[in-house]
Amino acid sequence: MLVLVLTVSVFGQREERVTTLWQPINYDVTITLNEQLSEISHARVVLKGLSVSENLELIDLDFGEMAIDAVTLDGQPAKFDRTKDRLNIHLPRKLDIDGRFEIAVEYHGRPKDGLIFANDKDGKPSATGDNWPDRVHHWIPSLDHPSAKATTRFTVTAPAKELVVANGKLDSVVNDSQTTRTWTYTEAVPIPPYCMIIAVGEYAKLEPSGPAITPLTYYVPQADAKFALQGFAPAAPSLKFFSETVAPYPYEKLALIVGATRFGGMENSSAIVFSTNVLSPRSNPRISRAFNISEGLEQVVAHEIAHQWFGDSVTEVSWADLWLSEGFATYFAGLFVQKHDGEEAFQAYMKRAADTYFKYEKTKRSPIHDRDTDVLMDLLNANNYQKGAWVLHMLRSELGDKAFFDGIRRYYKENKDSVASTKDVQKALEESSGKKLEKFIASWIFGAGHPQYELSWKWNQSRKSVRLTLRQLQLESAFPNRVPIEVMVGSQRVSIVLEPTDKVLVKDFKLKRAPSEVKLDPNNTILKDVVIKAGG
């Protein structure tokens, strides 16, 4: 998938560095940290890249404010200049399509963001990568956009008492002296730049006793060591469930790290970082029936592990498609709850998601596919998380389990280790189900709001029929969801499905006698508001 190194602004839309000029292939990052874990003593990043355009003259790297010591291009000193958050390298000769280049940047200092130097829960110094959404460039010169995926190698020299974790497989640990060690990790599949991290600290290192489908290790402050095995108990079952439901786990290992992140959890490929208080006791939490930990802890572990497939392996092609990461992780965490804690817990999870979305919608009524929000952090909202999860739940309900999960597996397989858009999900689900989803996607992803149903019914004794009138009262156009109706006739349940094509639908149905009750969507398969009016 090509990445476009341009900034685009159309009719006030958000600017993004998307790709048509050049793309990164591999980052080889060598970092030496000082003894206090307070700055980078020396770093050298070798970026291998590829021209994907004619007459390429400039490699415009995103880079922060650290001091540059040297820049070379294909082994020779390079001509460069710096502008705000950019390192511009001028090529001595133009490159055509498929032209290769190798840039090396040496630098040092304390980055203002991205690599966080902070004391852990034990008061010990640590260094933790925390890059979402576009903060990796503060410590690694890069193309800082999720579509610019590349393989990585991290070589990190740190004080000998520290443990070092990074993306990918541990290749080696070398004792340089009595005071330092050098750790090398290689990630052999391309990952988005916001997922490229190192984590350094005096961790307690633990491994679960049960089987896991990939090497699974926990790195936590010493204060969390006693609870970590129980607290992270959902990890191995999550790996198993998602591997069986979607596809085999895409990376060489999985490390769960408690460290400095501004998020509850950050899904860095094969090296997830959770907030410093993730394993801390909560007052009166809801308890997971399956794992005897708080439901919130169970859900955040499942959510971040689900990201390894959705967001990390299949990455959103633009920020407007962020629901392909956050909505998927939210829903698949819910599926994990459904599998291990039961249907009642799942329904409660989805109801909380709906309530969160309804509250958000009162402050901002906008499409999930948001091309306008300038502050990327503001995209971490209930549209992309909770409403995105509900979109998947409704698609599952519309298509049936077999077609839905077949389509999800098809979508993942076709876009693994690459990038995807909403249209790619639509295509895969249409192919698996044989149904057209253009109207559904137009309403739920590219449109705003949700259906506000008013269902009225009236019994006609002479005709022995009930007239159902379904109105949609929302400001937006009619939503195309098939609407299940349950009619109680004595002790008998009669199931009816209404298929609206406009905002008002009137249909008559023959019954033996007058209904005693009429319910809309009794199994809660649509994100909606409902008012029911009984007739005579």
PDB file of C-alpha atoms in Angstrom, residues 86-227:
ATOM      1  CA  ARG A  86      10.587  18.643   9.903  1.00  0.00           C
ATOM      2  CA  LEU A  87      13.995  17.476   8.787  1.00  0.00           C
ATOM      3  CA  ASN A  88      14.268  18.067   5.039  1.00  0.00           C
ATOM      4  CA  ILE A  89      16.964  16.084   3.227  1.00  0.00           C
ATOM      5  CA  HIS A  90      17.795  17.269  -0.284  1.00  0.00           C
ATOM      6  CA  LEU A  91      18.733  14.551  -2.757  1.00  0.00           C
ATOM      7  CA  PRO A  92      21.803  15.240  -4.950  1.00  0.00           C
ATOM      8  CA  ARG A  93      19.997  13.626  -7.858  1.00  0.00           C
ATOM      9  CA  LYS A  94      16.343  12.914  -8.521  1.00  0.00           C
ATOM     10  CA  LEU A  95      14.919   9.466  -7.862  1.00  0.00           C
ATOM     11  CA  ASP A  96      12.334   7.784 -10.066  1.00  0.00           C
ATOM     12  CA  ILE A  97       9.733   5.223  -9.025  1.00  0.00           C
ATOM     13  CA  ASP A  98      11.237   2.288  -7.091  1.00  0.00           C
ATOM     14  CA  GLY A  99      14.420   4.240  -6.402  1.00  0.00           C
ATOM     15  CA  ARG A 100      15.927   3.193  -3.067  1.00  0.00           C
ATOM     16  CA  PHE A 101      17.667   5.380  -0.524  1.00  0.00           C
ATOM     17  CA  GLU A 102      19.202   5.069   2.935  1.00  0.00           C
ATOM     18  CA  ILE A 103      19.265   7.981   5.354  1.00  0.00           C
ATOM     19  CA  ALA A 104      21.149   7.961   8.659  1.00  0.00           C
ATOM     20  CA  VAL A 105      20.438  10.591  11.316  1.00  0.00           C
ATOM     21  CA  GLU A 106      22.520  10.916  14.477  1.00  0.00           C
ATOM     22  CA  TYR A 107      21.218  13.037  17.349  1.00  0.00           C
ATOM     23  CA  HIS A 108      20.972  13.379  21.121  1.00  0.00           C
ATOM     24  CA  GLY A 109      18.983  15.086  23.864  1.00  0.00           C
ATOM     25  CA  ARG A 110      15.728  14.832  25.777  1.00  0.00           C
ATOM     26  CA  PRO A 111      12.666  14.631  23.536  1.00  0.00           C
ATOM     27  CA  LYS A 112       9.786  16.864  24.556  1.00  0.00           C
ATOM     28  CA  ASP A 113       7.299  14.023  23.931  1.00  0.00           C
ATOM     29  CA  GLY A 114       6.926  10.484  22.581  1.00  0.00           C
ATOM     30  CA  LEU A 115       9.633   8.874  24.729  1.00  0.00           C
ATOM     31  CA  ILE A 116       8.556   9.558  28.296  1.00  0.00           C
ATOM     32  CA  PHE A 117      11.126   9.717  31.086  1.00  0.00           C
ATOM     33  CA  ALA A 118       9.314   9.308  34.428  1.00  0.00           C
ATOM     34  CA  ASN A 119       9.534   7.542  37.766  1.00  0.00           C
ATOM     35  CA  ASP A 120       7.468   4.356  38.020  1.00  0.00           C
ATOM     36  CA  LYS A 121       5.199   3.322  40.908  1.00  0.00           C
ATOM     37  CA  ASP A 122       8.274   2.294  42.916  1.00  0.00           C
ATOM     38  CA  GLY A 123       9.894   5.701  42.383  1.00  0.00           C
ATOM     39  CA  LYS A 124      12.458   4.183  39.997  1.00  0.00           C
ATOM     40  CA  PRO A 125      13.363   5.948  36.727  1.00  0.00           C
ATOM     41  CA  SER A 126      11.935   4.543  33.503  1.00  0.00           C
ATOM     42  CA  ALA A 127      11.731   5.364  29.817  1.00  0.00           C
ATOM     43  CA  THR A 128       8.619   4.454  27.845  1.00  0.00           C
ATOM     44  CA  GLY A 129       7.559   5.064  24.254  1.00  0.00           C
ATOM     45  CA  ASP A 130       4.081   6.597  24.087  1.00  0.00           C
ATOM     46  CA  ASN A 131       3.482   7.783  20.543  1.00  0.00           C
ATOM     47  CA  TRP A 132      -0.224   7.934  19.684  1.00  0.00           C
ATOM     48  CA  PRO A 133      -1.327   9.649  17.542  1.00  0.00           C
ATOM     49  CA  ASP A 134       1.684  11.357  15.903  1.00  0.00           C
ATOM     50  CA  ARG A 135       4.304  11.790  18.646  1.00  0.00           C
ATOM     51  CA  VAL A 136       6.954   9.253  17.617  1.00  0.00           C
ATOM     52  CA  HIS A 137       8.756  11.903  15.552  1.00  0.00           C
ATOM     53  CA  HIS A 138       9.805  13.659  18.743  1.00  0.00           C
ATOM     54  CA  TRP A 139      12.335  10.866  19.339  1.00  0.00           C
ATOM     55  CA  ILE A 140      12.591   8.993  16.014  1.00  0.00           C
ATOM     56  CA  PRO A 141      12.933  10.819  12.667  1.00  0.00           C
ATOM     57  CA  SER A 142      10.139   9.220  10.678  1.00  0.00           C
ATOM     58  CA  LEU A 143       7.092   9.603   8.500  1.00  0.00           C
ATOM     59  CA  ASP A 144       4.651  10.013  11.385  1.00  0.00           C
ATOM     60  CA  HIS A 145       1.339   8.819   9.941  1.00  0.00           C
ATOM     61  CA  PRO A 146      -0.362   5.466  10.611  1.00  0.00           C
ATOM     62  CA  SER A 147      -0.335   4.477   6.935  1.00  0.00           C
ATOM     63  CA  ALA A 148       3.488   4.718   6.784  1.00  0.00           C
ATOM     64  CA  LYS A 149       4.126   1.211   8.101  1.00  0.00           C
ATOM     65  CA  ALA A 150       7.624  -0.279   8.231  1.00  0.00           C
ATOM     66  CA  THR A 151       9.660  -3.024   9.857  1.00  0.00           C
ATOM     67  CA  THR A 152      11.923  -2.080  12.763  1.00  0.00           C
ATOM     68  CA  ARG A 153      15.010  -2.997  14.697  1.00  0.00           C
ATOM     69  CA  PHE A 154      15.752  -1.461  18.087  1.00  0.00           C
ATOM     70  CA  THR A 155      19.225  -1.651  19.637  1.00  0.00           C
ATOM     71  CA  VAL A 156      19.063  -0.097  23.090  1.00  0.00           C
ATOM     72  CA  THR A 157      21.974   0.431  25.490  1.00  0.00           C
ATOM     73  CA  ALA A 158      20.826   1.066  29.062  1.00  0.00           C
ATOM     74  CA  PRO A 159      22.125   0.732  32.628  1.00  0.00           C
ATOM     75  CA  ALA A 160      22.737  -2.933  33.462  1.00  0.00           C
ATOM     76  CA  LYS A 161      20.097  -2.983  36.227  1.00  0.00           C
ATOM     77  CA  GLU A 162      17.322  -2.124  33.742  1.00  0.00           C
ATOM     78  CA  LEU A 163      15.259  -4.473  31.599  1.00  0.00           C
ATOM     79  CA  VAL A 164      14.512  -3.369  28.041  1.00  0.00           C
ATOM     80  CA  VAL A 165      11.460  -4.319  25.981  1.00  0.00           C
ATOM     81  CA  ALA A 166      10.646  -3.323  22.403  1.00  0.00           C
ATOM     82  CA  ASN A 167       8.583  -4.448  19.435  1.00  0.00           C
ATOM     83  CA  GLY A 168       9.345  -7.846  18.000  1.00  0.00           C
ATOM     84  CA  LYS A 169      11.629 -10.716  18.900  1.00  0.00           C
ATOM     85  CA  LEU A 170      14.550 -10.396  21.311  1.00  0.00           C
ATOM     86  CA  ASP A 171      17.658 -11.150  19.248  1.00  0.00           C
ATOM     87  CA  SER A 172      20.356 -10.613  21.846  1.00  0.00           C
ATOM     88  CA  VAL A 173      21.400  -9.131  25.183  1.00  0.00           C
ATOM     89  CA  VAL A 174      25.069  -8.176  25.471  1.00  0.00           C
ATOM     90  CA  ASN A 175      26.868  -7.154  28.658  1.00  0.00           C
ATOM     91  CA  ASP A 176      28.941  -4.245  27.441  1.00  0.00           C
ATOM     92  CA  SER A 177      30.525  -3.598  30.826  1.00  0.00           C
ATOM     93  CA  GLN A 178      29.681  -3.849  34.485  1.00  0.00           C
ATOM     94  CA  THR A 179      27.397  -0.845  34.102  1.00  0.00           C
ATOM     95  CA  THR A 180      25.563  -1.230  30.766  1.00  0.00           C
ATOM     96  CA  ARG A 181      23.839  -3.831  28.608  1.00  0.00           C
ATOM     97  CA  THR A 182      22.684  -3.660  24.997  1.00  0.00           C
ATOM     98  CA  TRP A 183      19.393  -5.224  23.912  1.00  0.00           C
ATOM     99  CA  THR A 184      18.375  -5.857  20.293  1.00  0.00           C
ATOM    100  CA  TYR A 185      14.805  -6.525  19.132  1.00  0.00           C
ATOM    101  CA  THR A 186      13.615  -7.065  15.563  1.00  0.00           C
ATOM    102  CA  GLU A 187      10.042  -6.634  14.327  1.00  0.00           C
ATOM    103  CA  ALA A 188       9.898  -8.464  11.009  1.00  0.00           C
ATOM    104  CA  VAL A 189       6.450  -7.305   9.880  1.00  0.00           C
ATOM    105  CA  PRO A 190       5.546  -3.679   9.106  1.00  0.00           C
ATOM    106  CA  ILE A 191       3.880  -1.757  11.923  1.00  0.00           C
ATOM    107  CA  PRO A 192       2.487   1.786  12.164  1.00  0.00           C
ATOM    108  CA  PRO A 193       4.862   4.407  13.587  1.00  0.00           C
ATOM    109  CA  TYR A 194       2.664   5.135  16.597  1.00  0.00           C
ATOM    110  CA  CYS A 195       3.224   1.522  17.681  1.00  0.00           C
ATOM    111  CA  MET A 196       7.049   1.649  17.545  1.00  0.00           C
ATOM    112  CA  ILE A 197       8.326   1.721  21.125  1.00  0.00           C
ATOM    113  CA  ILE A 198      10.916   0.825  23.684  1.00  0.00           C
ATOM    114  CA  ALA A 199      10.271   0.445  27.430  1.00  0.00           C
ATOM    115  CA  VAL A 200      13.090   0.522  29.992  1.00  0.00           C
ATOM    116  CA  GLY A 201      12.860   0.044  33.758  1.00  0.00           C
ATOM    117  CA  GLU A 202      13.652  -2.049  36.800  1.00  0.00           C
ATOM    118  CA  TYR A 203      10.693  -4.295  36.121  1.00  0.00           C
ATOM    119  CA  ALA A 204       9.554  -7.449  37.787  1.00  0.00           C
ATOM    120  CA  LYS A 205       9.366  -9.910  34.899  1.00  0.00           C
ATOM    121  CA  LEU A 206       6.675 -12.603  35.094  1.00  0.00           C
ATOM    122  CA  GLU A 207       5.253 -15.253  32.812  1.00  0.00           C
ATOM    123  CA  PRO A 208       1.852 -16.960  33.153  1.00  0.00           C
ATOM    124  CA  SER A 209       2.008 -20.615  34.101  1.00  0.00           C
ATOM    125  CA  GLY A 210      -0.605 -21.765  31.580  1.00  0.00           C
ATOM    126  CA  PRO A 211      -0.098 -22.223  27.844  1.00  0.00           C
ATOM    127  CA  ALA A 212      -0.176 -19.235  25.492  1.00  0.00           C
ATOM    128  CA  ILE A 213      -0.202 -19.180  21.717  1.00  0.00           C
ATOM    129  CA  THR A 214       2.839 -16.874  21.626  1.00  0.00           C
ATOM    130  CA  PRO A 215       5.585 -16.067  24.162  1.00  0.00           C
ATOM    131  CA  LEU A 216       3.751 -13.942  26.753  1.00  0.00           C
ATOM    132  CA  THR A 217       5.570 -11.898  29.413  1.00  0.00           C
ATOM    133  CA  TYR A 218       4.573  -9.218  31.914  1.00  0.00           C
ATOM    134  CA  TYR A 219       6.871  -6.325  32.868  1.00  0.00           C
ATOM    135  CA  VAL A 220       5.579  -4.454  35.912  1.00  0.00           C
ATOM    136  CA  PRO A 221       6.889  -2.308  38.779  1.00  0.00           C
ATOM    137  CA  GLN A 222       7.938  -4.390  41.775  1.00  0.00           C
ATOM    138  CA  ALA A 223       4.907  -3.063  43.679  1.00  0.00           C
ATOM    139  CA  ASP A 224       2.594  -4.784  41.160  1.00  0.00           C
ATOM    140  CA  ALA A 225       4.409  -8.116  41.053  1.00  0.00           C
ATOM    141  CA  LYS A 226       2.075  -9.930  43.464  1.00  0.00           C
ATOM    142  CA  PHE A 227      -1.111  -9.077  41.542  1.00  0.00           C
TER     143      PHE A 227
END
